[in-house]
mmCIF file of C-alpha atoms and ligand atoms in Angstrom:
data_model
loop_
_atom_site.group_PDB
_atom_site.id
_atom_site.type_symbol
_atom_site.label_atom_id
_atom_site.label_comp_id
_atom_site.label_asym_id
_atom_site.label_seq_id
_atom_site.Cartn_x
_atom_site.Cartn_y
_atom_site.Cartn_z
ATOM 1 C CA UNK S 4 136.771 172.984 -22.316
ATOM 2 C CA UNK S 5 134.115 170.817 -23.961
ATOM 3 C CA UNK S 6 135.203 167.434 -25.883
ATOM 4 C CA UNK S 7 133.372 165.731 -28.591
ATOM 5 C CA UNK S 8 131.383 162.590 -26.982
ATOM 6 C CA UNK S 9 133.128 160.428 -29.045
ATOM 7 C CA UNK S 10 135.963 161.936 -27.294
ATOM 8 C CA UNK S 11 134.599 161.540 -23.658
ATOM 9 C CA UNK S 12 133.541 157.500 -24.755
ATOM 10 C CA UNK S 13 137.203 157.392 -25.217
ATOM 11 C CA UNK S 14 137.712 158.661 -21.689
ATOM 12 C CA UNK S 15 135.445 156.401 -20.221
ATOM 13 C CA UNK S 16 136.256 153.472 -21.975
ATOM 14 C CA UNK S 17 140.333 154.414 -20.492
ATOM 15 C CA UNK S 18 138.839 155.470 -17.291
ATOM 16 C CA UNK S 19 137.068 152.015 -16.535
ATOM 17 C CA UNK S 20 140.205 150.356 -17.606
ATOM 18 C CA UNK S 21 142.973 151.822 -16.289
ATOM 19 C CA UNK S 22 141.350 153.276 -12.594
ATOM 20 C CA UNK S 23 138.437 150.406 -12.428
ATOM 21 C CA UNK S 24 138.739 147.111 -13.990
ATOM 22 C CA UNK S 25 142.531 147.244 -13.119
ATOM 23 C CA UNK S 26 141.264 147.788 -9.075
ATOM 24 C CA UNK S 27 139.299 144.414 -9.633
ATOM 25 C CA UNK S 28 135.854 145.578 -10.122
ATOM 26 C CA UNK S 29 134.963 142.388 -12.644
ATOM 27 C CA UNK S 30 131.295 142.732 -13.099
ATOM 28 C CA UNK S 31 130.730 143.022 -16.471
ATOM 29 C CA UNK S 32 127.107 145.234 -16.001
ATOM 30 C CA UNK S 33 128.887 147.461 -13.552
ATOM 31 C CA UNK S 34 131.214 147.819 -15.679
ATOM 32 C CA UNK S 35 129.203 148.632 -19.052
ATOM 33 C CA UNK S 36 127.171 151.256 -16.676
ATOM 34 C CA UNK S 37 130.874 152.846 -15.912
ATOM 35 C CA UNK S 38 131.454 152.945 -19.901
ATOM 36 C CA UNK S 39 127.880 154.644 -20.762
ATOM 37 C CA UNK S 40 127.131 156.753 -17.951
ATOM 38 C CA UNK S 41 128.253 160.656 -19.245
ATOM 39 C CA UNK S 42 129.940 161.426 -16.082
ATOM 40 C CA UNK S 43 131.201 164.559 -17.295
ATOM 41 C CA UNK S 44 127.274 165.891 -17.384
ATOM 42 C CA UNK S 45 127.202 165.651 -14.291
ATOM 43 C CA UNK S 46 129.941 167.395 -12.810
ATOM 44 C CA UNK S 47 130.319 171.627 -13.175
ATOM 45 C CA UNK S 48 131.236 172.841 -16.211
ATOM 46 C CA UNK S 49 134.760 174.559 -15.103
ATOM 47 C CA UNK S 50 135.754 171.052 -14.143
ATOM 48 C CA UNK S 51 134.999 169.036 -17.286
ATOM 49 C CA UNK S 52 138.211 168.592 -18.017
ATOM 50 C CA UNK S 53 138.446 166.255 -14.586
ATOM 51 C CA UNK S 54 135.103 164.142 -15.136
ATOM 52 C CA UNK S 55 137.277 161.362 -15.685
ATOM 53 C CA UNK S 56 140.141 161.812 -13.645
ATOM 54 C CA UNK S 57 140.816 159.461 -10.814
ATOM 55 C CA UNK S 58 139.453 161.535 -8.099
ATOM 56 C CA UNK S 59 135.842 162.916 -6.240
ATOM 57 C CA UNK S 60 134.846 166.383 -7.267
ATOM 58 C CA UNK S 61 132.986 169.915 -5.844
ATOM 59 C CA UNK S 62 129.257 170.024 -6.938
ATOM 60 C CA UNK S 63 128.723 173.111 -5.066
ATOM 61 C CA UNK S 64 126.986 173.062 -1.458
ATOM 62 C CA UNK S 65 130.249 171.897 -0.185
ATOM 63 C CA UNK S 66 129.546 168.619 -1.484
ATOM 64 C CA UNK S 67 131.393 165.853 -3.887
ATOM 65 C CA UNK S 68 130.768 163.286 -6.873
ATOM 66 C CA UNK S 69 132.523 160.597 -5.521
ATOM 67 C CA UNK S 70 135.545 159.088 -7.673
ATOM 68 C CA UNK S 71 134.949 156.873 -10.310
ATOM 69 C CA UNK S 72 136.632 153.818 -8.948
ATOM 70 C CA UNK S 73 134.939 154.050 -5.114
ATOM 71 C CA UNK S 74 131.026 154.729 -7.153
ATOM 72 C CA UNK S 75 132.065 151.299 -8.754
ATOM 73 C CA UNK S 76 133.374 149.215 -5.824
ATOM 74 C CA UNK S 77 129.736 150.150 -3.808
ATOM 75 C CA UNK S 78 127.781 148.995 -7.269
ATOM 76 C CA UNK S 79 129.751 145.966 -7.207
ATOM 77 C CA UNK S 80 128.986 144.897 -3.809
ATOM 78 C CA UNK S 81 124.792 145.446 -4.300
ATOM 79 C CA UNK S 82 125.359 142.744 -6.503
ATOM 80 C CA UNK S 83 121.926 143.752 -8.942
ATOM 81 C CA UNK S 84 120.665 141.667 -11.105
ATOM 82 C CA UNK S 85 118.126 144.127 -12.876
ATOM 83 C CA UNK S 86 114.837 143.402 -11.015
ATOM 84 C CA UNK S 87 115.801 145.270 -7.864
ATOM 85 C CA UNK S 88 114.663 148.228 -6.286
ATOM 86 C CA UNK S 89 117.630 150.307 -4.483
ATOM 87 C CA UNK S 90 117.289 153.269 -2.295
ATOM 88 C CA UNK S 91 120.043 156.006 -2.296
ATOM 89 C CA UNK S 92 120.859 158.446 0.287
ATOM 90 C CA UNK S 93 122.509 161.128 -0.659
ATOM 91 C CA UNK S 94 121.200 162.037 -4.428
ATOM 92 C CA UNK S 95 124.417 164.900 -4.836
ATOM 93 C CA UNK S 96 124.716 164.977 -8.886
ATOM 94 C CA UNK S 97 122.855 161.917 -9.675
ATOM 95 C CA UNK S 98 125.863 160.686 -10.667
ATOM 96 C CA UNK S 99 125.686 157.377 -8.319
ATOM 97 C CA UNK S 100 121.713 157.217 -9.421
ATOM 98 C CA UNK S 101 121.887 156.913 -12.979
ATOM 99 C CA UNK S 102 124.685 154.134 -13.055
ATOM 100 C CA UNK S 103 122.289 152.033 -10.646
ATOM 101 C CA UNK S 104 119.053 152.541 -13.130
ATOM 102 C CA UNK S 105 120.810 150.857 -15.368
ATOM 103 C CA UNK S 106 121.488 148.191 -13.438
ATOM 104 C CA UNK S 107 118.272 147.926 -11.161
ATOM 105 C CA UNK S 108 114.465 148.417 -11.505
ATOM 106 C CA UNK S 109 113.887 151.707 -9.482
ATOM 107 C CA UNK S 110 116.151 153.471 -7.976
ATOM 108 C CA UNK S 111 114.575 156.174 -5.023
ATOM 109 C CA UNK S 112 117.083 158.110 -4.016
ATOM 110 C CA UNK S 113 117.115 161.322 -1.198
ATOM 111 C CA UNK S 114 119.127 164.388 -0.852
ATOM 112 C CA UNK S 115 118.656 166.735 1.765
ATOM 113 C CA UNK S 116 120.321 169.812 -0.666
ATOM 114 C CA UNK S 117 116.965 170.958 -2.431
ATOM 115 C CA UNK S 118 118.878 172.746 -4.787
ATOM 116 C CA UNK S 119 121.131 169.812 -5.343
ATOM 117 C CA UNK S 120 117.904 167.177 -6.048
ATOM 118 C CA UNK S 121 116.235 169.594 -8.072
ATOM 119 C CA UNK S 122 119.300 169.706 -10.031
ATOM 120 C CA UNK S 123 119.870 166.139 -10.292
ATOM 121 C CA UNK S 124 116.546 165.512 -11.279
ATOM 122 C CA UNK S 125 116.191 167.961 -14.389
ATOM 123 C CA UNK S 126 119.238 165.647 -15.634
ATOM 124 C CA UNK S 127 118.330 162.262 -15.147
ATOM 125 C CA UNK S 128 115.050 163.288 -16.595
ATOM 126 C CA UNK S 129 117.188 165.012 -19.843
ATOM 127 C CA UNK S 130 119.590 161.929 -20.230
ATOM 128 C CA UNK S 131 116.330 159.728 -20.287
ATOM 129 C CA UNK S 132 117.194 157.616 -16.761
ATOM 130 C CA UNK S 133 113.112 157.529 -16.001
ATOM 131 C CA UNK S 134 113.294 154.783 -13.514
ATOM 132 C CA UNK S 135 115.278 157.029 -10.783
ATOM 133 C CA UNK S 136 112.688 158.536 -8.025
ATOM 134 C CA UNK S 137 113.972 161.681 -6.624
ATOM 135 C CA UNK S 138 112.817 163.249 -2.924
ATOM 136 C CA UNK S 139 114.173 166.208 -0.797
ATOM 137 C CA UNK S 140 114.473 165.040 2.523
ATOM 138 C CA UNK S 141 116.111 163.573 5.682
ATOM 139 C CA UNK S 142 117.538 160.456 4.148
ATOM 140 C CA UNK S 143 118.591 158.866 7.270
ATOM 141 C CA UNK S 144 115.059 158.114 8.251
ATOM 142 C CA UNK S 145 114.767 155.898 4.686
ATOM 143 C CA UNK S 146 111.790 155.935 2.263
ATOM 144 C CA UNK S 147 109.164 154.014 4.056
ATOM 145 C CA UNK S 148 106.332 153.957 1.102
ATOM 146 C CA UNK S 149 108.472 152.224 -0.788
ATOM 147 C CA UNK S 150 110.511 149.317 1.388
ATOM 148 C CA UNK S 151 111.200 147.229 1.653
ATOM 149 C CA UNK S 152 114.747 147.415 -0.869
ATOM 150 C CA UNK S 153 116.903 144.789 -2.303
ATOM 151 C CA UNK S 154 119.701 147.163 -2.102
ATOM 152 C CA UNK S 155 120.222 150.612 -0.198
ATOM 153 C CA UNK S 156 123.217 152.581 -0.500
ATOM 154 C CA UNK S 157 124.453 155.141 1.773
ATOM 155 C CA UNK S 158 126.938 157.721 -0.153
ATOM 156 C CA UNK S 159 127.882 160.054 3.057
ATOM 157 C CA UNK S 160 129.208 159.278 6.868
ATOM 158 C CA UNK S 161 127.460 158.584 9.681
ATOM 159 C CA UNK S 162 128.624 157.002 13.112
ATOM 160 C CA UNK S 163 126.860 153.731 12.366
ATOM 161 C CA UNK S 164 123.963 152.439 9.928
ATOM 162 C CA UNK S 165 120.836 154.478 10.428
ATOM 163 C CA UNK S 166 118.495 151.841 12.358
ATOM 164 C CA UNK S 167 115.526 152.915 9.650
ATOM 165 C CA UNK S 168 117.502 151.772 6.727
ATOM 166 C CA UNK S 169 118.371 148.481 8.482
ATOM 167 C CA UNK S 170 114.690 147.490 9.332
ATOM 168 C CA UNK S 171 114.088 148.640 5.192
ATOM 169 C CA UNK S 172 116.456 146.339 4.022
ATOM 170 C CA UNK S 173 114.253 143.118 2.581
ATOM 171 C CA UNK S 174 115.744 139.705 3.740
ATOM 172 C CA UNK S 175 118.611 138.728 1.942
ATOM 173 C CA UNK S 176 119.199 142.564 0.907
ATOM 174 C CA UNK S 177 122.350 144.613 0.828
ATOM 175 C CA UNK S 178 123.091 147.969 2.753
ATOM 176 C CA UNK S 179 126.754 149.711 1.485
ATOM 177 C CA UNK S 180 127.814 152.746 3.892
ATOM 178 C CA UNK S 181 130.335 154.582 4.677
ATOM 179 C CA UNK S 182 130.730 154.220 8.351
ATOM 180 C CA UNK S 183 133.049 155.444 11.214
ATOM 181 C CA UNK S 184 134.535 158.851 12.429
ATOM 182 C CA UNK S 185 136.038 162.189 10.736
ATOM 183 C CA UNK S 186 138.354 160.841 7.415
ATOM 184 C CA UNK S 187 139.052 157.560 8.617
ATOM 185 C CA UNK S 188 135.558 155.383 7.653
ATOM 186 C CA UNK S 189 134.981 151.952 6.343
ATOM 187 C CA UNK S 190 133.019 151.059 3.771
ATOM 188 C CA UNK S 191 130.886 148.471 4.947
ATOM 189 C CA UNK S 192 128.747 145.740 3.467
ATOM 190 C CA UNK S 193 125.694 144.561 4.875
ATOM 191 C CA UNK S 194 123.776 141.271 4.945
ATOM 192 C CA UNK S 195 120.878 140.859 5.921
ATOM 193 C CA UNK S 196 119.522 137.205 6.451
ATOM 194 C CA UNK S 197 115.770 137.060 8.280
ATOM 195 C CA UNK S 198 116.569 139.362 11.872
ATOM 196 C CA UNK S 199 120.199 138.716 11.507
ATOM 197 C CA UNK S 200 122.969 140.797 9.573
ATOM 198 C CA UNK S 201 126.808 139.771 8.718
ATOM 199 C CA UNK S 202 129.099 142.623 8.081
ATOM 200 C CA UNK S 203 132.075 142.969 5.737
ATOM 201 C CA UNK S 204 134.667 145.803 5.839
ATOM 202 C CA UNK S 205 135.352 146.465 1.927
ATOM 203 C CA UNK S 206 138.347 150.000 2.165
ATOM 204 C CA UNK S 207 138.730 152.910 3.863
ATOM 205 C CA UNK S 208 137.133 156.011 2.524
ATOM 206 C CA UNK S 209 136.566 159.512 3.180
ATOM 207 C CA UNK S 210 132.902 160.457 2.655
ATOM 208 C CA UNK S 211 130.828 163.978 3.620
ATOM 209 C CA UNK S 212 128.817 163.713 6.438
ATOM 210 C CA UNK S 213 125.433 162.212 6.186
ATOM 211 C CA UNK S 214 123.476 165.158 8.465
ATOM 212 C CA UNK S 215 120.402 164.520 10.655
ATOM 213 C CA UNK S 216 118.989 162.152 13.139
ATOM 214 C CA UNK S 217 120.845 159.127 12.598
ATOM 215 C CA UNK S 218 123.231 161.393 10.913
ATOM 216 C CA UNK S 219 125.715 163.809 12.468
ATOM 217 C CA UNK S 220 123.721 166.926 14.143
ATOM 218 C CA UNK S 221 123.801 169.739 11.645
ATOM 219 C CA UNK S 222 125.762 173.147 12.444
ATOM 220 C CA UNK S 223 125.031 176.695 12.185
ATOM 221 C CA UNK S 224 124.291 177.987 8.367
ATOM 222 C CA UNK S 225 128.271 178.465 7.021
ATOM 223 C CA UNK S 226 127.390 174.156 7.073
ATOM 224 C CA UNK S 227 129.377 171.764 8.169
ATOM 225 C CA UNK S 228 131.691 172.854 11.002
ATOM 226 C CA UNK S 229 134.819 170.873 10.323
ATOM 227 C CA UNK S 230 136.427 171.082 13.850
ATOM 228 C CA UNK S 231 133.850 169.420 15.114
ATOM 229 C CA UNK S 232 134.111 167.076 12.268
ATOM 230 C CA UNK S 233 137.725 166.075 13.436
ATOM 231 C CA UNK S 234 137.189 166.056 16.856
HETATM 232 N N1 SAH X 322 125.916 160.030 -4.701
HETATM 233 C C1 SAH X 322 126.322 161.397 -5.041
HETATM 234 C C2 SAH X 322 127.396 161.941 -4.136
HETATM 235 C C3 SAH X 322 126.811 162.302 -2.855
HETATM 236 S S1 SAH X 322 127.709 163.369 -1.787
HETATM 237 C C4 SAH X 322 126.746 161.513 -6.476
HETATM 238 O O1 SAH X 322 126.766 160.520 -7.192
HETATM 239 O O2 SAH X 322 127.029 162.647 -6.904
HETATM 240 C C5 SAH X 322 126.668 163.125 -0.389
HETATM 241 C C6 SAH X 322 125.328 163.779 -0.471
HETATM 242 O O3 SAH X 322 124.598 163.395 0.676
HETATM 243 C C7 SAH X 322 125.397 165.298 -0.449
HETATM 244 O O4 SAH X 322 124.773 165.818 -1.582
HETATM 245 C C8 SAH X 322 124.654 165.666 0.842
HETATM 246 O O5 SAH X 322 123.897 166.859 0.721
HETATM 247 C C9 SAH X 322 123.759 164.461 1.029
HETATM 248 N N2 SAH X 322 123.272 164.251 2.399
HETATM 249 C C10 SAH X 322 123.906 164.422 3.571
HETATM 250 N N3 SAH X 322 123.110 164.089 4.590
HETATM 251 C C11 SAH X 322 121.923 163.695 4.054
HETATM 252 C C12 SAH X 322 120.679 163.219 4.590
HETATM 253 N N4 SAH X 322 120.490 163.078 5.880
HETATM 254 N N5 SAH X 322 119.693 162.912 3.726
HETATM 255 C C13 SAH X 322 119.858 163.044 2.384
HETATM 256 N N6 SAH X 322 121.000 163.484 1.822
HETATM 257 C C14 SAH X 322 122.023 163.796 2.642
#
């Protein structure tokens, strides 16, 4: 069922409120990104009624548009201040993307779903977000050509931080990732200051698996097998 936008500003504008700035996400930009971003565009259209509901959603390929709140918390914690530029693995909608363009310089950001990226891509191009850099590829190994970033998010599992993103992190940058085993990770923060890092643990999350070398080792075509997963 399709709203009026002046309809889905309402739901954003209740959405950042009641699920976001109530959580304690206080930065005002993050924030403001949360209240213009038109999350329902980028969600399927037999689930528009949930683009604002308090909860991650299918985007086909077995894969999600994290929640609201959880998209926030890891913007919060890359602390931009405009002049950045942040690499992304793990593209999905383009959802995560096109609220960091509007808080960063460039944002380069890898999926591994062609169908997915090419996807995102038509629709950050449509909604005008021309500072996001889209690639199909094998995220974990980073975006060399373009390091090193000021801020690198991570929005699927692995076991531990890919080493390539780490050495692509510029000194004083910030790496968010969901780390750790089936269901149970931690979203971590990052530091890094000259060779040495500092790590905070910010919640506990459940993320899709970030797949490939660095990743977790892909299975046969049906995708992910999930015993495995919860071994
Ligand atoms: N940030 C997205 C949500 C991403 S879901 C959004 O805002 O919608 C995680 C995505 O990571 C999935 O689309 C999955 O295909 C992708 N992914 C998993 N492993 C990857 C890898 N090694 N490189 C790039 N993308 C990967």
């Amino acid at each position: 069922m399709k709203a009026s936008s002046a309809e889905y500003q309402r739901l954003r504008e209740r959405m950042v409120e009641t699920q976001i700035a109530s959580r304690g996400i206080a930065d005002e930009r993050v924030l403001q990104a949360m209240r213009e971003v038109p999350r329902h565009r980028f969600v399927p259209e037999h689930l528009l009624s949930s683009a604002y509901a308090d909860c991650a959603l299918p985007i086909g390929e077995g894969q999600t548009i994290s929640q609201p709140y959880i998209v926030a918390l890891m913007t919060e914690a890359l602390e931009l201040q405009s002049h950045e530029r942040v690499l992304e693995i793990g593209t999905g909608s383009g959802y995560q993307a096109a609220i960091l363009s509007k808080l960063a310089r460039d944002v380069y950001t890898i999926e591994r779903h062609a169908v997915l990226a090419e996807r995102a891509q038509r629709l950050l191009a449509e909604l005008g977000y021309h500072n996001v850099h889209v690639r199909v590829g094998n995220g974990t190994a980073g975006w060399p050509e373009h390091a090193p970033f000021e801020a690198i998010i991570v929005t699927a599992a692995a076991p531990e931080v890919p080493q390539p993103l780490l050495d692509q992190l510029a000194d004083g940058g910030r790496l968010v990732a969901p780390v750790g085993p089936a269901g149970f990770q931690n979203l971590i923060c990052v530091r890094k200051k000259g060779q040495s890092t500092t790590t905070r643990n910010m919640a506990p999350v459940a993320f899709v698996p970030l797949i490939g070398e660095h990743g977790w080792p892909e299975k046969e075509e049906g995708g992910w097998d999930w015993r495995f997963w919860r071994r």
